[in-house]
XYZ file of C-alpha atoms in Angstrom:
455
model
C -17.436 12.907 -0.648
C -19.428 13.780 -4.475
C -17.507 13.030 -7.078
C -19.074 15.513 -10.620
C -19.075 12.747 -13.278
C -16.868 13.591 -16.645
C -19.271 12.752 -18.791
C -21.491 16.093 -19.260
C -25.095 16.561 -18.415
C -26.570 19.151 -20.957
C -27.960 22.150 -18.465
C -29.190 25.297 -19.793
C -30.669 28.514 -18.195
C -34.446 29.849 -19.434
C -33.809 32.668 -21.641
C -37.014 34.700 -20.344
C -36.171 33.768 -16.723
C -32.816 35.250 -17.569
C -33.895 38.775 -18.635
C -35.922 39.155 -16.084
C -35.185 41.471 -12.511
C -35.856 38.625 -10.126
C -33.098 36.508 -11.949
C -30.621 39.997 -12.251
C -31.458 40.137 -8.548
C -30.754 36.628 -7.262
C -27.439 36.083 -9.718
C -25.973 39.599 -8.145
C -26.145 37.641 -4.769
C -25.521 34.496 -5.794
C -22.483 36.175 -7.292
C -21.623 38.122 -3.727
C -21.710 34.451 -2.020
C -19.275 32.808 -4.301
C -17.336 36.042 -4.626
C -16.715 36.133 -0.816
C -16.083 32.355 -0.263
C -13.443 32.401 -3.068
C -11.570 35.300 -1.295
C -12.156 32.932 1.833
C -10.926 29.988 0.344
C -7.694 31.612 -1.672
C -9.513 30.767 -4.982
C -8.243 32.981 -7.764
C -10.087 34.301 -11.243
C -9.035 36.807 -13.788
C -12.433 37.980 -15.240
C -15.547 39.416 -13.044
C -18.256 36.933 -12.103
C -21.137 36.670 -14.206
C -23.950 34.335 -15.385
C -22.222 32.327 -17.974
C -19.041 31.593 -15.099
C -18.263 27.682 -15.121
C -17.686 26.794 -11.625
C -15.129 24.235 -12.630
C -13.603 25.772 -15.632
C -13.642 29.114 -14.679
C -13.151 29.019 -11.209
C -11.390 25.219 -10.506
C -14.355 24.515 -7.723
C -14.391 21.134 -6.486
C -17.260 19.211 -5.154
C -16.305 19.965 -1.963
C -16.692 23.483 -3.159
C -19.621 23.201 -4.564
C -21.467 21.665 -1.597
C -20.114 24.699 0.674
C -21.735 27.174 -1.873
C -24.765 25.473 -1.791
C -25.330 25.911 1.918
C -24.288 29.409 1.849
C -26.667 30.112 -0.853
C -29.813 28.476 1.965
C -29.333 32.170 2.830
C -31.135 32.709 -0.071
C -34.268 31.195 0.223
C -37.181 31.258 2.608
C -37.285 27.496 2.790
C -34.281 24.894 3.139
C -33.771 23.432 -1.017
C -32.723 20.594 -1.707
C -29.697 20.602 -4.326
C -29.898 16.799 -5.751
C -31.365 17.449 -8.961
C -29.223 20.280 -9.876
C -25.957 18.260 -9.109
C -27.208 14.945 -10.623
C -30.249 15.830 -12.611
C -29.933 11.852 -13.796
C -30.280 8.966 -11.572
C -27.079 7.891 -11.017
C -24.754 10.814 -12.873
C -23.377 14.134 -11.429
C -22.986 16.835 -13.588
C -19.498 17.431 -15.085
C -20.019 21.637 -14.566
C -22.538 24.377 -13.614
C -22.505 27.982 -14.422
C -23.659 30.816 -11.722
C -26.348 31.522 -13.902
C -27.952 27.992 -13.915
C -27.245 28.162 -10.311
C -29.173 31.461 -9.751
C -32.102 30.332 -11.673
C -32.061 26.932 -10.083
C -32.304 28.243 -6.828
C -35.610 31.018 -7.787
C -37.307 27.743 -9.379
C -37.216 25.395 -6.015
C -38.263 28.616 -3.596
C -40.960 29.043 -5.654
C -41.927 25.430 -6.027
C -41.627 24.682 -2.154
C -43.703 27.853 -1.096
C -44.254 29.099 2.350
C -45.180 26.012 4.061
C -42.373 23.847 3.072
C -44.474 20.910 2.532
C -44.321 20.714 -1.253
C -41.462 19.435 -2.699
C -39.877 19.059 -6.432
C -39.592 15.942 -8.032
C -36.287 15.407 -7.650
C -36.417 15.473 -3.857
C -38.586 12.717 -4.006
C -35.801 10.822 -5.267
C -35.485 10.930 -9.179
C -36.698 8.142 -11.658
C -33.487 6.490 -13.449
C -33.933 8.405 -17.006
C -30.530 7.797 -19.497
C -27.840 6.805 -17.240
C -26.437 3.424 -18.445
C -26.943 0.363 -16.360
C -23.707 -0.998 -17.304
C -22.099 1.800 -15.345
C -22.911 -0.880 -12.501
C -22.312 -4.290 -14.088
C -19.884 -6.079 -12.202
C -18.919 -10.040 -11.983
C -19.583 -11.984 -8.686
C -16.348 -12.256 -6.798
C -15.033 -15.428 -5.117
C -13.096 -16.420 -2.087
C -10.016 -16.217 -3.628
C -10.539 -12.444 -4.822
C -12.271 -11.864 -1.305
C -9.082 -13.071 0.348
C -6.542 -11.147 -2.041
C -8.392 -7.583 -1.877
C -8.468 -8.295 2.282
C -4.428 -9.373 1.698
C -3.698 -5.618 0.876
C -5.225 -3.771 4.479
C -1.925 -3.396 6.315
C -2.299 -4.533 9.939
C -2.350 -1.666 12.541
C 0.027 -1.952 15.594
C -0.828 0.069 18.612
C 1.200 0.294 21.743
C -1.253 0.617 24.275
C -3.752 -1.500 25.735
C -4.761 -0.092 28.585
C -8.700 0.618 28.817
C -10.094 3.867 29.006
C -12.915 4.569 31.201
C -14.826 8.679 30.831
C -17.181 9.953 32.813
C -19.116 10.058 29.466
C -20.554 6.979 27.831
C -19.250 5.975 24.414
C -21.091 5.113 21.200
C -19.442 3.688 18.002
C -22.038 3.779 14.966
C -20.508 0.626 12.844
C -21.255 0.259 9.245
C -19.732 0.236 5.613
C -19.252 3.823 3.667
C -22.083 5.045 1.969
C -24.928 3.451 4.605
C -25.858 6.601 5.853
C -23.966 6.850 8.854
C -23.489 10.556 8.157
C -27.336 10.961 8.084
C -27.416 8.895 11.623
C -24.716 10.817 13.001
C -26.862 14.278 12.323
C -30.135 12.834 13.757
C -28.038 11.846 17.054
C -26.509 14.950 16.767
C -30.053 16.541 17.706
C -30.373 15.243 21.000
C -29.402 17.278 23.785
C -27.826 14.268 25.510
C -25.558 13.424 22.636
C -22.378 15.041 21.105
C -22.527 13.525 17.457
C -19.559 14.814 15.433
C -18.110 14.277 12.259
C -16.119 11.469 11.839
C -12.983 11.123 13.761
C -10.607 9.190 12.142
C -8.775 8.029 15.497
C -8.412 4.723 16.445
C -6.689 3.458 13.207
C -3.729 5.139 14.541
C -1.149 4.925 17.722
C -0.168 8.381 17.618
C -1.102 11.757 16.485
C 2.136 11.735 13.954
C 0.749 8.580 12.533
C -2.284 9.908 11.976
C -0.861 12.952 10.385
C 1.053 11.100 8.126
C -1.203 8.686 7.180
C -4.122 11.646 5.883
C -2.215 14.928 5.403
C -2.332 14.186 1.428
C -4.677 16.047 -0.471
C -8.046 13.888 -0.812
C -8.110 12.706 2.405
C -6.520 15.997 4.749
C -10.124 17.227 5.799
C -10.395 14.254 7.634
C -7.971 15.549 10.323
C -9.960 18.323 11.216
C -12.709 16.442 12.932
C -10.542 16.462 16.218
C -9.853 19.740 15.863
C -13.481 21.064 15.908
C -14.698 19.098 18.861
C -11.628 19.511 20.933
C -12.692 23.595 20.262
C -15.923 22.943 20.682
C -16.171 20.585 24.142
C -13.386 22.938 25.507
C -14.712 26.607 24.879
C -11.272 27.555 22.565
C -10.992 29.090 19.168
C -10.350 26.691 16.476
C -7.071 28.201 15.899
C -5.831 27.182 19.425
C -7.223 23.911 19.085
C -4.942 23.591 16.174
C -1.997 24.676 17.712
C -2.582 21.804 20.562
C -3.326 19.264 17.950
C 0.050 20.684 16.170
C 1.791 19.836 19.510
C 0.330 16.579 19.997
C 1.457 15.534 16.682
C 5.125 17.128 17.321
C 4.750 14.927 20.812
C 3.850 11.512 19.087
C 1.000 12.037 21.625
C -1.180 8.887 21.843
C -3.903 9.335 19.752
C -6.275 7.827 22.694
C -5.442 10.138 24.623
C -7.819 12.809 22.865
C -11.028 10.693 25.048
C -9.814 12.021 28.046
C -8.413 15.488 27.033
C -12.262 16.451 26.096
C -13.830 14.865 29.284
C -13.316 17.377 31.707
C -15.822 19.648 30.168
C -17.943 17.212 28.485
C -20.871 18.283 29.463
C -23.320 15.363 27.253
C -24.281 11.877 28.438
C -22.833 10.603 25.505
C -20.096 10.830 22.457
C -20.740 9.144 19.034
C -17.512 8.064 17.343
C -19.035 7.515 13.455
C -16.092 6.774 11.634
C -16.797 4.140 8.738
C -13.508 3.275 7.927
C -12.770 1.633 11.482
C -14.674 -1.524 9.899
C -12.282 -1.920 7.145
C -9.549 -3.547 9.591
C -10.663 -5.660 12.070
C -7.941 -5.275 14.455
C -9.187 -1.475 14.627
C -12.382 -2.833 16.017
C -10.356 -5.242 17.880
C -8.799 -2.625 19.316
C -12.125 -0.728 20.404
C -13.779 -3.504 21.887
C -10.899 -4.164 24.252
C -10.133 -0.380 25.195
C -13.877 0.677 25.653
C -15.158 -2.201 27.723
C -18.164 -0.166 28.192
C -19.007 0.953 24.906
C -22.022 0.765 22.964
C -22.301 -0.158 19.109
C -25.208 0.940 16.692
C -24.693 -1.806 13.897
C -26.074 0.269 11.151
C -26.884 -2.063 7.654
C -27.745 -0.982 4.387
C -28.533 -3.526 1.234
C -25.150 -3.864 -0.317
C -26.588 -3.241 -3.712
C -27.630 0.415 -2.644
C -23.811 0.246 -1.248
C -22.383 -0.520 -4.491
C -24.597 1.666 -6.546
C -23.233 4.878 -3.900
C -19.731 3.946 -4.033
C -19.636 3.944 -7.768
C -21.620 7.288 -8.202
C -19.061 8.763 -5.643
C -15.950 7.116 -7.209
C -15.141 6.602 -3.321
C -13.057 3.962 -3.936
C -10.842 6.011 -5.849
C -9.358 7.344 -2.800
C -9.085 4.244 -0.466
C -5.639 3.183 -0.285
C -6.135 -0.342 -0.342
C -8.786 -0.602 -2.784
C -6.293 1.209 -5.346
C -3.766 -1.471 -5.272
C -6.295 -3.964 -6.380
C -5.432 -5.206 -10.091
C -7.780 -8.391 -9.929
C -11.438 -7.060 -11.455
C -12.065 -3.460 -9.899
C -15.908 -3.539 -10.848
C -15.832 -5.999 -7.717
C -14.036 -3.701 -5.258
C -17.384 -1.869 -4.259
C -18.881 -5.127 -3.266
C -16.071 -6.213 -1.735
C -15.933 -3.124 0.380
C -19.212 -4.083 1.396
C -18.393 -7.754 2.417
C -15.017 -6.532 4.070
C -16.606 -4.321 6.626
C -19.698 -6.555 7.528
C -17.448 -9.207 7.949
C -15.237 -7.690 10.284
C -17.863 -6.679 12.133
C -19.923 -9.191 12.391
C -16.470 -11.128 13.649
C -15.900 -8.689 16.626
C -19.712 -8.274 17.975
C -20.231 -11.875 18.616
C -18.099 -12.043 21.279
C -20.082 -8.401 22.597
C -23.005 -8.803 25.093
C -26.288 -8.570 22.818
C -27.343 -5.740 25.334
C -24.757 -3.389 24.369
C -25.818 -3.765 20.538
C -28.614 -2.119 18.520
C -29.060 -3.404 14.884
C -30.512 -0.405 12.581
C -31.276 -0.906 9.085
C -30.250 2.461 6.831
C -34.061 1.385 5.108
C -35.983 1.314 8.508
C -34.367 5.045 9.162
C -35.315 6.586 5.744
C -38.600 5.040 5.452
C -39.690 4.990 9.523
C -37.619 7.689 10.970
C -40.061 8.480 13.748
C -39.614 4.706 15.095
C -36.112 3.651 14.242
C -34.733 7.079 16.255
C -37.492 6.171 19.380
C -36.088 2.620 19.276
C -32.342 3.607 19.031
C -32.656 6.680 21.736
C -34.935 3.345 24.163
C -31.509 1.188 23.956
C -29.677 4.467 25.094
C -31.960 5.371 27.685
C -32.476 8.465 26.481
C -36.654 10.098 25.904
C -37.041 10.756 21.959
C -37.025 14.073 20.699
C -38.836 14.662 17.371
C -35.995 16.773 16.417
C -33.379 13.727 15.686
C -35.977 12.160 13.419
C -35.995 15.444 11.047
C -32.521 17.126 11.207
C -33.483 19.346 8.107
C -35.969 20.774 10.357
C -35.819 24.589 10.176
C -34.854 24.738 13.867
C -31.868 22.714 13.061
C -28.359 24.928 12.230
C -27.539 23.726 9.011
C -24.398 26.427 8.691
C -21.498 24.052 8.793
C -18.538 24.857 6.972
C -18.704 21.738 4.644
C -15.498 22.332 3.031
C -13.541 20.985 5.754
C -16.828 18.487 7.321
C -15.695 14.756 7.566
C -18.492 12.676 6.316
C -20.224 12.159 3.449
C -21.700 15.798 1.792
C -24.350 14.681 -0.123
C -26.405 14.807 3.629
C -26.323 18.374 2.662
C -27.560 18.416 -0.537
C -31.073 17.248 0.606
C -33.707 19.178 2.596
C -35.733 16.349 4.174
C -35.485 12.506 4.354
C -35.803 11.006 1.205
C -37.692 7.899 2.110
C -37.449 6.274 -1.425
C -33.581 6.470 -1.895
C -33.410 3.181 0.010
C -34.689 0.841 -2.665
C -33.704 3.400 -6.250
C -30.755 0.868 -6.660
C -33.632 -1.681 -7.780
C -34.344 0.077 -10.819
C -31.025 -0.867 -12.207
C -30.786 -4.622 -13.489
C -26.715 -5.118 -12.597
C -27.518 -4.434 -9.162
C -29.928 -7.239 -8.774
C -27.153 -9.773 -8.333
C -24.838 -10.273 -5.052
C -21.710 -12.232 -4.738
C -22.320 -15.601 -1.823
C -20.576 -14.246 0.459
C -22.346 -10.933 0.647
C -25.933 -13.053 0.856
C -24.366 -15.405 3.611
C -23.825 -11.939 5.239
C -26.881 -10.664 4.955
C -28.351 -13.791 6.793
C -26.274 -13.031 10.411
C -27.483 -9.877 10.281
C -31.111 -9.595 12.779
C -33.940 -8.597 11.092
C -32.533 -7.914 7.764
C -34.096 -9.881 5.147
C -32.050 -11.785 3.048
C -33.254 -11.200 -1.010
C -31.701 -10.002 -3.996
């Protein structure tokens, strides 16, 4: 999830661009896309559509929203664009609202800059240079042990009632990692292989049944997340996604096992292998627990990023905003992104030493943005799978990008890019709060293989 900052970001559209027929001619269909996904979506306005229309204002669009338009409007352009600039044309700070107008000319500017060859790109793709956005937006004090143990205090403690191992004819992968590490961008690169069924995240094996599961994320932020289930189940079983919604309806009404979904797809599983990349399993260790035990077999991609990019992405998002737990903090809250950090390396680090090294590959989120080619030829080695160049470039214009975001599980800024942005793994440096790390997130850093320890 994008969260559009409150504080605006001055945008304005070029008055001769405007007047022109190119610019008439691109708002009238930028104006039939968001016409026809508001009549999709049950999203209501009293006045016609024109240039000066606020998407928020006007219209009430979310981010969510706003991502969804965006890949409808791909349509639109010869080339894939990247949207990053126009969303947060500062380092650091969404934009609080855009008009169709600034979207329309936004959209003739970047087709025109990328050409026919795709291999230009604007600046912002590259990865924008920090320009006004505070640095005290990240300030934060280190947090001790006894914070540490208080925020960890608050995860309630999952109880599941069965135990029994469950054994596919598929093989099982669970991508482990914090939020905001790029698990979303892993997941998508797997997702190219034609050995591998990558979904969005699941959002499973927190639960015991499917009416726990319902309770627990039918509220408002977090309801997309059920429909990850729902997609696959239509997907691996050849049914409309209506009638996999009825079954998941009756399932929930059956306080059906939730585990039970592994072996409801395998039948017609037709892949050598499943990813489960669901982040928030490594906030509770007895989730992982839990996994390790039931999938004996299972393999686990630990995937790392520097927990100063972490921070920096979970206070652009606001992510923390919606994670239970991490609300009903009231010790220091500019420590909670850190200590989501330290939580979920910590668990996991406590559950894969007692896994066979063999059945573990450590990837570093900085190795796949910088080395793609390698770190995907390394990862598909330890699956026994040949690369495909394909899962290093998943913006590749053989790739279907067409997924109806507004309901996708997993973090949507994926889809704001249109390549790899190789220098998005060290932009956190160029802010001076993020230079400092709490001990225990350094003395976490050192267990991990590979990953250099430095601040």
């Amino acid at each position: 999830m994008i969260r559009l900052d409150r504080k605006p970001v001055a945008r304005s559209v070029d008055s001769m661009l405007s007047s022109s027929s190119v610019f008439q001619t691109m708002l009238q269909e930028v104006i039939k896309v968001i016409g026809d996904y508001s009549e999709n979506n049950d999203i209501f306005y009293d006045d016609p559509l024109s240039a000066d229309t606020q998407l928020i204002a006007d219209l009430g669009l979310t981010s969510v929203d706003f991502v969804s338009i965006f890949q409808k409007c791909q349509s639109l352009s010869p080339d894939r664009l990247s949207f990053i600039e126009l969303v947060m044309p500062v380092e650091g700070q969404y934009v609080s609202d855009l008009s169709i107008g600034e979207l329309s000319e936004y959209i003739i500017k970047q087709s025109a800059s990328i050409g026919p060859t795709s291999t230009k790109s604007y600046a912002g793709s590259q990865g924008q240079q920090p320009k006004d956005v505070e640095d005290s937006k990240y300030k934060r004090s280190p947090f001790s042990s006894i914070q540490f143990e208080e925020f960890k205090s608050l995860i309630q403690t999952p109880t599941f009632s069965a135990d029994n191992t469950i054994d596919t004819s598929y093989k099982l992968v669970f991508i482990l990692s914090s939020p905001r590490s790029g698990s979303t961008l892993l997941q998508r690169m797997l997702d190219q292989h034609p050995e591998i069924e990558s979904p969005e995240e699941l959002h499973l094996l927190h639960y015991d049944t499917y009416a726990q599961r319902q309770r627990a994320l039918s509220h408002a932020e977090t309801k997309h997340l059920l429909g990850g289930t729902v997609r696959l189940r239509a997907k691996v079983n050849g049914i409309s996604l209506e009638d996999s919604a009825r079954l998941e309806g009756e399932l929930v009404e059956g306080e059906t096992p939730v585990i039970s979904f592994f072996k409801e797809i395998e039948d017609n599983f037709s892949k050598e292998y499943l990813v489960d990349k669901t982040p928030s399993y490594a906030y509770s260790r007895h989730t992982l627990e839990r996994i390790t035990a039931q999938f004996p077999d299972a393999k686990f991609i630990y995937l790392v990023r520097h927990p100063s990019a972490v921070v920096k992405s979970l206070v652009d998002s606001q992510l923390q905003e919606i994670i239970p737990f991490a609300r009903r903090y009231t010790g220091d809250t500019s420590a909670i992104p850190e200590m989501i950090w330290a939580l979920c390396h910590e668990n996991i680090q406590s559950v894969l030493k007692d896994i066979d090294n063999s059945r573990i590959h450590y990837l570093n989120y900085e190795d796949l943005v910088t080395s793609p080619d390698k770190s995907m030829d390394e990862l598909l080695s330890f699956l026994g799978l040949p690369f495909y160049a394909s899962c290093a470039n998943p913006y590749s214009a053989e790739q279907s990008m067409q997924i109806e975001t507004n309901e996708f599980a997993g973090d949507l800024k994926f889809f704001l890019e249109n390549r790899i942005v190789d220098n998005r793994a060290d932009i956190w440096r160029s802010f001076p709060a993020l230079h400092s790390l709490s001990e225990i997130s350094v003395g976490l850093m050192g267990n991990i293989p590979g990953y250099e320890v430095q601040q």
